[in-house]
PDB file of C-alpha atoms in Angstrom:
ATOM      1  CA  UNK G   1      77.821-116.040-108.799  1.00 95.00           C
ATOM      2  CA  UNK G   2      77.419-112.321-108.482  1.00 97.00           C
ATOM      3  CA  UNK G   3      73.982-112.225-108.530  1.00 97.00           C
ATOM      4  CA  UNK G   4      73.939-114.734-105.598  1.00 98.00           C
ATOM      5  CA  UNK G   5      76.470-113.345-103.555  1.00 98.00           C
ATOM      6  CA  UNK G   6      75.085-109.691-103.524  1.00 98.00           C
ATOM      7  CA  UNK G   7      71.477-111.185-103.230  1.00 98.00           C
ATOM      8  CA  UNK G   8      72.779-113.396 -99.636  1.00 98.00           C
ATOM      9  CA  UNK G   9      74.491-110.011 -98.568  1.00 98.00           C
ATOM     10  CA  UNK G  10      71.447-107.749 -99.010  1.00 97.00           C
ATOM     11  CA  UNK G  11      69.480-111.116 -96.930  1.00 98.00           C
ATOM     12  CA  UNK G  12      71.748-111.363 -94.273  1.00 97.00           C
ATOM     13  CA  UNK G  13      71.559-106.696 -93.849  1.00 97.00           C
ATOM     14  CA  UNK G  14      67.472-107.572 -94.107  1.00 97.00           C
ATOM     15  CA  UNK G  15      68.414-109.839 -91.190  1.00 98.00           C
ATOM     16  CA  UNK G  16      70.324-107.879 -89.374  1.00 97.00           C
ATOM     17  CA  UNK G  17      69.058-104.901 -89.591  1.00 97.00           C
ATOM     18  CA  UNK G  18      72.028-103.262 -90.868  1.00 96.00           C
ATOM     19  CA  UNK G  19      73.316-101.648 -93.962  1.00 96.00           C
ATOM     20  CA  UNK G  20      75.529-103.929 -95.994  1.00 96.00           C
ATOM     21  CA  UNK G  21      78.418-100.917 -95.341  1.00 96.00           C
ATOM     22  CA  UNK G  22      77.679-101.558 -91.730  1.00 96.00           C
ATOM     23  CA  UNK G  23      77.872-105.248 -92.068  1.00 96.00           C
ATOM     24  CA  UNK G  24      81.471-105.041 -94.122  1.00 96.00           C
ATOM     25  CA  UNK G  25      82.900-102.481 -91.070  1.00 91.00           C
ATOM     26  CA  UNK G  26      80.924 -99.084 -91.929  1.00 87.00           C
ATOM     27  CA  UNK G  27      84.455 -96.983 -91.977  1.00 84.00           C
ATOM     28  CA  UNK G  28      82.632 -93.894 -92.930  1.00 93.00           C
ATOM     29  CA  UNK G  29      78.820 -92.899 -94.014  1.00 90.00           C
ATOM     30  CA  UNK G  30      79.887 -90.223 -96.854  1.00 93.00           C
ATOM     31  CA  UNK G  31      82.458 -90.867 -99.668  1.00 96.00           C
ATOM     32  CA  UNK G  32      83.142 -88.858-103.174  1.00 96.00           C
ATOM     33  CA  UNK G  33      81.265 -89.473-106.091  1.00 96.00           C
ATOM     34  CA  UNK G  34      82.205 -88.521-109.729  1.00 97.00           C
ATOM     35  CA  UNK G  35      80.542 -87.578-112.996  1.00 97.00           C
ATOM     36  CA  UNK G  36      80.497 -90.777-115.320  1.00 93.00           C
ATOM     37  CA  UNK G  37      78.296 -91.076-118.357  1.00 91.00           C
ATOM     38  CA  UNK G  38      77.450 -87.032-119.335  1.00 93.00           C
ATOM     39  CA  UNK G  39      80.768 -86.355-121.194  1.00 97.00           C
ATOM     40  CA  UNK G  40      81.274 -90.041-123.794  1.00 96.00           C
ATOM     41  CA  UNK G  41      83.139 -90.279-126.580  1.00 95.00           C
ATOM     42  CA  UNK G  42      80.755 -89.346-129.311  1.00 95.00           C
ATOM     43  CA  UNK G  43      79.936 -86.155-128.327  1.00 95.00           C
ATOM     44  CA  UNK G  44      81.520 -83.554-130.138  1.00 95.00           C
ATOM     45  CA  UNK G  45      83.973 -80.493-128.513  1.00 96.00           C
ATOM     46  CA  UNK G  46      81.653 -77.635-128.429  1.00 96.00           C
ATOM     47  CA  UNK G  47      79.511 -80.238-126.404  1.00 97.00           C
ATOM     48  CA  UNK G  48      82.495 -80.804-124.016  1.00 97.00           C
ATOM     49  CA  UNK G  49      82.891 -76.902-123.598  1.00 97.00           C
ATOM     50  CA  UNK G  50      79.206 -76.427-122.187  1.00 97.00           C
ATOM     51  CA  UNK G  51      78.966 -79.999-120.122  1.00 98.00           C
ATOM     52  CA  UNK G  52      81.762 -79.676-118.441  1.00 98.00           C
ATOM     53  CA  UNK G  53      81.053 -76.300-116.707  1.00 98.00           C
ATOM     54  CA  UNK G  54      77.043 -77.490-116.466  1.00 98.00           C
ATOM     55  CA  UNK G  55      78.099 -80.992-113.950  1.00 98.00           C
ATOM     56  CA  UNK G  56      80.614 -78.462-111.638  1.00 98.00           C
ATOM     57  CA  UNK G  57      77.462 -76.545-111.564  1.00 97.00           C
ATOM     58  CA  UNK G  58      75.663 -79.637-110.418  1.00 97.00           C
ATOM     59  CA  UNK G  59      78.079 -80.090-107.159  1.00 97.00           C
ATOM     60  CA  UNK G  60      80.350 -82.661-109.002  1.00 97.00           C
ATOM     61  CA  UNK G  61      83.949 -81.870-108.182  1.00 97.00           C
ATOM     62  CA  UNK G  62      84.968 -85.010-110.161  1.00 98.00           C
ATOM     63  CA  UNK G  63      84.111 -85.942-113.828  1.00 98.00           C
ATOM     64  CA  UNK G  64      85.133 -88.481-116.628  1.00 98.00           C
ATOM     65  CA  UNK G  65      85.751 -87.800-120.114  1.00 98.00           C
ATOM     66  CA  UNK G  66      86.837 -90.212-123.050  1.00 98.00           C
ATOM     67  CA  UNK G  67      89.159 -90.475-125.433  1.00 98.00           C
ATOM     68  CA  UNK G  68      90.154 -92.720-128.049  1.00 96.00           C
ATOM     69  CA  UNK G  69      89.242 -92.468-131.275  1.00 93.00           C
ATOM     70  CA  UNK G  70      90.247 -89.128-132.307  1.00 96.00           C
ATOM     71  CA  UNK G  71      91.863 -89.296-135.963  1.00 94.00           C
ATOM     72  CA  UNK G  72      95.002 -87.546-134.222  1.00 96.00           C
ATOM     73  CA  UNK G  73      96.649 -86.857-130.983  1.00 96.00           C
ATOM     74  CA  UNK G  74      96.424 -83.448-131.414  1.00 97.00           C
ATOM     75  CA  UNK G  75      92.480 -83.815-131.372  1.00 97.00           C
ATOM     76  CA  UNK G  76      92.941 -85.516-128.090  1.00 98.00           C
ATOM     77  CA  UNK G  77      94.830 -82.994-126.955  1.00 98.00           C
ATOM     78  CA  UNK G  78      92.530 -80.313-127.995  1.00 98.00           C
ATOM     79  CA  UNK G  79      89.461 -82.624-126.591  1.00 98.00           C
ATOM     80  CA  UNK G  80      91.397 -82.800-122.840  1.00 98.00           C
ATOM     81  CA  UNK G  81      92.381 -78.810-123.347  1.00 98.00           C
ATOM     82  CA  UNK G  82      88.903 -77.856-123.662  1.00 98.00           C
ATOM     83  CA  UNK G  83      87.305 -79.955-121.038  1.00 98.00           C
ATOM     84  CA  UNK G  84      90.135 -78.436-118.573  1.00 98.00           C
ATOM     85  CA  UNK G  85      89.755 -75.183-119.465  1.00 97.00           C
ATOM     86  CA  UNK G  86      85.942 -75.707-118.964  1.00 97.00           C
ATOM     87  CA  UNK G  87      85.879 -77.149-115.675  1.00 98.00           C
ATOM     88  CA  UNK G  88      88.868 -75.181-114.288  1.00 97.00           C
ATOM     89  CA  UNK G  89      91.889 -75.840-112.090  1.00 96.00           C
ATOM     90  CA  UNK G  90      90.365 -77.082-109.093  1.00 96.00           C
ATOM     91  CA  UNK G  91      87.927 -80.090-110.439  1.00 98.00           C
ATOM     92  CA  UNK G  92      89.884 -83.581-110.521  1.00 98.00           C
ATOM     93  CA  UNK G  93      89.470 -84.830-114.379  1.00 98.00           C
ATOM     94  CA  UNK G  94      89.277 -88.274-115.415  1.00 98.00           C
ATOM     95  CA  UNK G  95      89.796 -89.602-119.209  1.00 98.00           C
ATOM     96  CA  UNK G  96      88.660 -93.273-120.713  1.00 98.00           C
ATOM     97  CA  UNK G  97      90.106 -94.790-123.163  1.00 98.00           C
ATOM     98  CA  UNK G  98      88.158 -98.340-123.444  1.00 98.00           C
ATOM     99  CA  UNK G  99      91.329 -99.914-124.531  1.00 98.00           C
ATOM    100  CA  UNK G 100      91.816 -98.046-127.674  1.00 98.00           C
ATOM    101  CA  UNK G 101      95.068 -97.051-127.752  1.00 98.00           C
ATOM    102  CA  UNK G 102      98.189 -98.925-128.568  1.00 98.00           C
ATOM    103  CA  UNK G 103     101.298 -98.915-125.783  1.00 98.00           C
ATOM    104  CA  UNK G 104     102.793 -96.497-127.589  1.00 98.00           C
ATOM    105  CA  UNK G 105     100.608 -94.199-128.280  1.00 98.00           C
ATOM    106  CA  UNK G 106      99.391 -93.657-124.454  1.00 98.00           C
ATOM    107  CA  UNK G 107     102.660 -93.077-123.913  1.00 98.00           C
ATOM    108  CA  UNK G 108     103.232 -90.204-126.105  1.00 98.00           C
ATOM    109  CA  UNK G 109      99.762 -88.855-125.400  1.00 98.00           C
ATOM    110  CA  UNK G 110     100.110 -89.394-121.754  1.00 98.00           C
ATOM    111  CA  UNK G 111     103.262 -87.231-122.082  1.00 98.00           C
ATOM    112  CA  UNK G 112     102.047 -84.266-124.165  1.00 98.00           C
ATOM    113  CA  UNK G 113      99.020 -83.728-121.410  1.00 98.00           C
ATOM    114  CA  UNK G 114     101.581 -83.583-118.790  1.00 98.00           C
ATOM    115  CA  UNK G 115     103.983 -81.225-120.948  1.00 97.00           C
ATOM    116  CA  UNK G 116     100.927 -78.787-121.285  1.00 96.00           C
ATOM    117  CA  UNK G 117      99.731 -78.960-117.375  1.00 96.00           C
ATOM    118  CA  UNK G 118      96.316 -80.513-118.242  1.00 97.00           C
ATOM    119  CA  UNK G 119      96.877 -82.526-115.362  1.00 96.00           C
ATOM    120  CA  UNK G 120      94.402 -85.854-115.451  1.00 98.00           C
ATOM    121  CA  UNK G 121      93.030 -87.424-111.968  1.00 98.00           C
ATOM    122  CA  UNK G 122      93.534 -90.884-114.071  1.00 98.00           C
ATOM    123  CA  UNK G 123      94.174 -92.276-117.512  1.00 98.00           C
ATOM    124  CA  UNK G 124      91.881 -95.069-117.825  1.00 98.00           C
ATOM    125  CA  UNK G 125      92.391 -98.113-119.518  1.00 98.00           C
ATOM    126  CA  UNK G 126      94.736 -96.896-122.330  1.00 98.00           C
ATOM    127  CA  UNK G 127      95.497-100.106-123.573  1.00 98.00           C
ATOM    128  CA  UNK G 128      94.292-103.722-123.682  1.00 98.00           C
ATOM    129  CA  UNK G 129      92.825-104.615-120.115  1.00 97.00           C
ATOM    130  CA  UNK G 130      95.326-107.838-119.739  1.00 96.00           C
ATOM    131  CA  UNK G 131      98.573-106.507-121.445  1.00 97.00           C
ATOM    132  CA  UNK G 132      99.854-106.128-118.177  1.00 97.00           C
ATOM    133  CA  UNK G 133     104.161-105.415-119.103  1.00 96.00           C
ATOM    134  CA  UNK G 134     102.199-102.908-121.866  1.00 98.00           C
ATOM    135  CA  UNK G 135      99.767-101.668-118.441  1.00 98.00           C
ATOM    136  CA  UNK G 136     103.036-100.908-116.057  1.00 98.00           C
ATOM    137  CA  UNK G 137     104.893 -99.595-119.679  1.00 98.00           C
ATOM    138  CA  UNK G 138     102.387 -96.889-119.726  1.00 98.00           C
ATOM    139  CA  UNK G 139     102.635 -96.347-115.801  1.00 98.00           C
ATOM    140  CA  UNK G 140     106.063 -95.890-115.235  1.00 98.00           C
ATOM    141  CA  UNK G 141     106.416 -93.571-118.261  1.00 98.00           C
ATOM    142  CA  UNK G 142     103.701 -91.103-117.032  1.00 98.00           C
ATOM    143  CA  UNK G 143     103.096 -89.533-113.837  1.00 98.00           C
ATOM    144  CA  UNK G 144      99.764 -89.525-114.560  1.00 98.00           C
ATOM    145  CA  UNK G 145      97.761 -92.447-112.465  1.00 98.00           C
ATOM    146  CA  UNK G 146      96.885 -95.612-114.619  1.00 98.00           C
ATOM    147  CA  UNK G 147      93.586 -96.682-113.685  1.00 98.00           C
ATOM    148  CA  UNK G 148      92.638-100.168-114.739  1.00 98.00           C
ATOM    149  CA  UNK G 149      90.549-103.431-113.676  1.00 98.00           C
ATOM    150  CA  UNK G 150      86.722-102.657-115.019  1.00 98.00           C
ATOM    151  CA  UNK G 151      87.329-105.586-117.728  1.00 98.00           C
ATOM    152  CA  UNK G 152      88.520-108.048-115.118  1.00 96.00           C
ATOM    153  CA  UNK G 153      86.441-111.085-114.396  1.00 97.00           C
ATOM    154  CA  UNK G 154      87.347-113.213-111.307  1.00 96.00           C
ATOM    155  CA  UNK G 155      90.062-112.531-108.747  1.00 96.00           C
ATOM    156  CA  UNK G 156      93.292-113.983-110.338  1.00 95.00           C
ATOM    157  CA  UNK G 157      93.963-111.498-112.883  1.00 96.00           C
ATOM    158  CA  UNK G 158      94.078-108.847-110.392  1.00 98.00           C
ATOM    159  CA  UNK G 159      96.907-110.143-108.540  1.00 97.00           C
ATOM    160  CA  UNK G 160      98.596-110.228-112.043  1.00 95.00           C
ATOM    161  CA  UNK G 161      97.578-107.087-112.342  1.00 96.00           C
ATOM    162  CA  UNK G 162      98.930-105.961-108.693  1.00 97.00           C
ATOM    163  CA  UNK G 163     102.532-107.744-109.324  1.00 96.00           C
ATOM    164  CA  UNK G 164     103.299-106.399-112.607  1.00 94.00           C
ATOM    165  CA  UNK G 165     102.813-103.056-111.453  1.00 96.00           C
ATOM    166  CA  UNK G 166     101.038-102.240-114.073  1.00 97.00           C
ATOM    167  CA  UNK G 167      97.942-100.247-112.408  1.00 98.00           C
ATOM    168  CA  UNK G 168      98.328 -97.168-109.657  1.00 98.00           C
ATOM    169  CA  UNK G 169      94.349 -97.589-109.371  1.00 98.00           C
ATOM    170  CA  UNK G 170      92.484-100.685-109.135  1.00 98.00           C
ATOM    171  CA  UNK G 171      88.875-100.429-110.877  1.00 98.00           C
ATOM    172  CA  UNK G 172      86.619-103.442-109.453  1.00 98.00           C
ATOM    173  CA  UNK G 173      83.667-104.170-111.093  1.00 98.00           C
ATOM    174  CA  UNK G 174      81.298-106.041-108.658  1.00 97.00           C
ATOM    175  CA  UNK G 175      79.260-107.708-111.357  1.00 97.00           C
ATOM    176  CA  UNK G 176      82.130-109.104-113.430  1.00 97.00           C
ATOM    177  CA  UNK G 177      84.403-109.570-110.314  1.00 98.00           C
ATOM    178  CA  UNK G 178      81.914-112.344-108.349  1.00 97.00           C
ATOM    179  CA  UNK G 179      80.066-110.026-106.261  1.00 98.00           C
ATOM    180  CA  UNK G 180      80.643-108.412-102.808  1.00 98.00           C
ATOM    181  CA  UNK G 181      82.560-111.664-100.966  1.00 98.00           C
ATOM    182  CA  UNK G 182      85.447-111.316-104.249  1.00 98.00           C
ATOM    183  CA  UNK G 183      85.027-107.745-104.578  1.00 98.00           C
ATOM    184  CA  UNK G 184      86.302-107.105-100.794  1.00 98.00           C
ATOM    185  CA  UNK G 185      89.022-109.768-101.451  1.00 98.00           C
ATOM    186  CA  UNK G 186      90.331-107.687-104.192  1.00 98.00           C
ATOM    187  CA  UNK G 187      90.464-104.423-102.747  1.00 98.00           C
ATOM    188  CA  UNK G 188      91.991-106.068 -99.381  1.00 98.00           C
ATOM    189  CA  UNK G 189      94.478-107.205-102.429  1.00 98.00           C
ATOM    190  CA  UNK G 190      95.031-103.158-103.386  1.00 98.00           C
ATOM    191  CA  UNK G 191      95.205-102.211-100.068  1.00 98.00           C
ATOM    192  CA  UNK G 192      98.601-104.809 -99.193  1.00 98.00           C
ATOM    193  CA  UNK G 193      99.966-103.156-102.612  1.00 98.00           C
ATOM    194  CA  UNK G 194      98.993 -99.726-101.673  1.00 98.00           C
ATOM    195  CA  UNK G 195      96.656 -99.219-104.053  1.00 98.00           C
ATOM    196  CA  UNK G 196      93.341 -97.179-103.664  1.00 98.00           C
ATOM    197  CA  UNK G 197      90.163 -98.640-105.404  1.00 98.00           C
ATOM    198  CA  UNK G 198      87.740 -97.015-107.135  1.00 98.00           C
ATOM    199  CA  UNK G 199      84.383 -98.780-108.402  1.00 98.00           C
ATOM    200  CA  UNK G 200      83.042 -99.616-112.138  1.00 97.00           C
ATOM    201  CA  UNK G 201      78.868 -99.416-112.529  1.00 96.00           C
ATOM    202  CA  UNK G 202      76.435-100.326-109.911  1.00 96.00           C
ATOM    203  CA  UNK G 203      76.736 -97.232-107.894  1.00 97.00           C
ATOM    204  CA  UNK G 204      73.361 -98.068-105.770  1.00 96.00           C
ATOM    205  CA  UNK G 205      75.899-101.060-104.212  1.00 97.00           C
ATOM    206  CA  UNK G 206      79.147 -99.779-104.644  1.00 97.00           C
ATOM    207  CA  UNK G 207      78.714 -96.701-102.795  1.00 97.00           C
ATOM    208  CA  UNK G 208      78.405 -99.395 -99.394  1.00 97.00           C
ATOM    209  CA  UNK G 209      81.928-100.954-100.742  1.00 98.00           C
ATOM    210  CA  UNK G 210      83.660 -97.965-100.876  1.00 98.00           C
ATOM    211  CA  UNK G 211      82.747 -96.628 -97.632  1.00 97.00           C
ATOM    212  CA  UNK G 212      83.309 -99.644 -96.393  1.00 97.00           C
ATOM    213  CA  UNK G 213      87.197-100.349 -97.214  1.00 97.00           C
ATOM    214  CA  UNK G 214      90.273 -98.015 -95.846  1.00 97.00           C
ATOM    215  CA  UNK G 215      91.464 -97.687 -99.622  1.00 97.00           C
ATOM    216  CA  UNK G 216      88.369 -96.548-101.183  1.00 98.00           C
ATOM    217  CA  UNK G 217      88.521 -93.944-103.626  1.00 98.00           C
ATOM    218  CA  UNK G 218      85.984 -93.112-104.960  1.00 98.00           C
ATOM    219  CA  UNK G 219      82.130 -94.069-106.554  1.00 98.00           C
TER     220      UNK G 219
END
């Protein structure tokens, strides 16, 4: 269904002679972008130390870093502290956890980053994508945005998602989602809760989605 969806879309810009931002309103022709991919889990600290500085070199005033299967929380403690340091102040950080972490343990993580000012742009996916009382657990404990949604196929879940609470970010993949027709149904879901939207993969196509809605986030 994706596949087909995105495919009629690009038609019907071919047709036009429009971009498919255009087509969907074209609110704005520039939006943020953010590091994803450089800084994954397997890469050791003293990787993290040089990285970090190397993308804010690049231009990137965003990044993402995971977490998750550190022996201790102390190690992902240390693994946030050094990325921070790295990167400085000013540069929003983002941290994945792929679902590896129990309720409880995001919690007390979540906690000990804020305690020691490492301040994270989101907390991604800390627990299993459709525990959603264990989601908005995790949420109204932290300050600390809860970004979830990348693991969500269809449209219904979302709006589970949406009325528990239990995300302050809503993460759309197009791919998994139904393509561009569901994926603008969704975020016109996040935008009646509030909620900005941020995008999962397919940057070459997302980057017309996000421009395109009020509540987009970033790519």
């Amino acid at each position: 269904l994706s596949a087909i969806d995105i495919a009629c879309w690009d038609l019907r810009g071919k047709a036009a002679g429009q971009s498919v931002c255009a087509l969907l309103g074209g609110l704005r022709d520039r939006v943020p972008t953010y590091a994803s991919g450089a800084l994954m889990r397997p890469h050791p600290i003293d990787y993290l130390a040089k990285a970090g500085p190397r993308l804010k070199g690049m231009g990137f005033r965003q990044m993402k870093m995971q977490c998750g299967s550190e022996r201790t929380i102390g190690e992902s403690i240390e693994r946030v502290r050094v990325m921070r340091e790295g990167i400085g102040a000013d540069v929003d950080l983002m941290c994945d956890i792929n679902q590896l972490w129990s309720v409880h343990h995001a919690i007390d993580v979540g906690r000990r980053l804020e305690d020691e000012g490492l301040h994270l742009y989101w907390l991604e996916d800390p627990t299993t994508h459709d525990d959603y009382p264990g989601l908005g657990r995790i949420a109204d404990a932290l300050t600390t945005p809860i970004a979830a949604g990348e693991y969500v196929y269809g449209i219904s879940p979302f709006r589970h998602l949406l009325e528990h609470r239990s995300i302050d970010i809503v993460m759309i993949d197009l791919l998994r989602v139904g393509g561009i027709t569901h994926w603008m149904k969704i975020a016109g879901m996040a935008e009646a809760f509030n909620l900005p939207v941020v995008s999962h993969l397919v940057p070459e196509i997302h980057v017309h989605l996000i421009a395109a809605i009020p509540n987009g986030l970033t790519v």
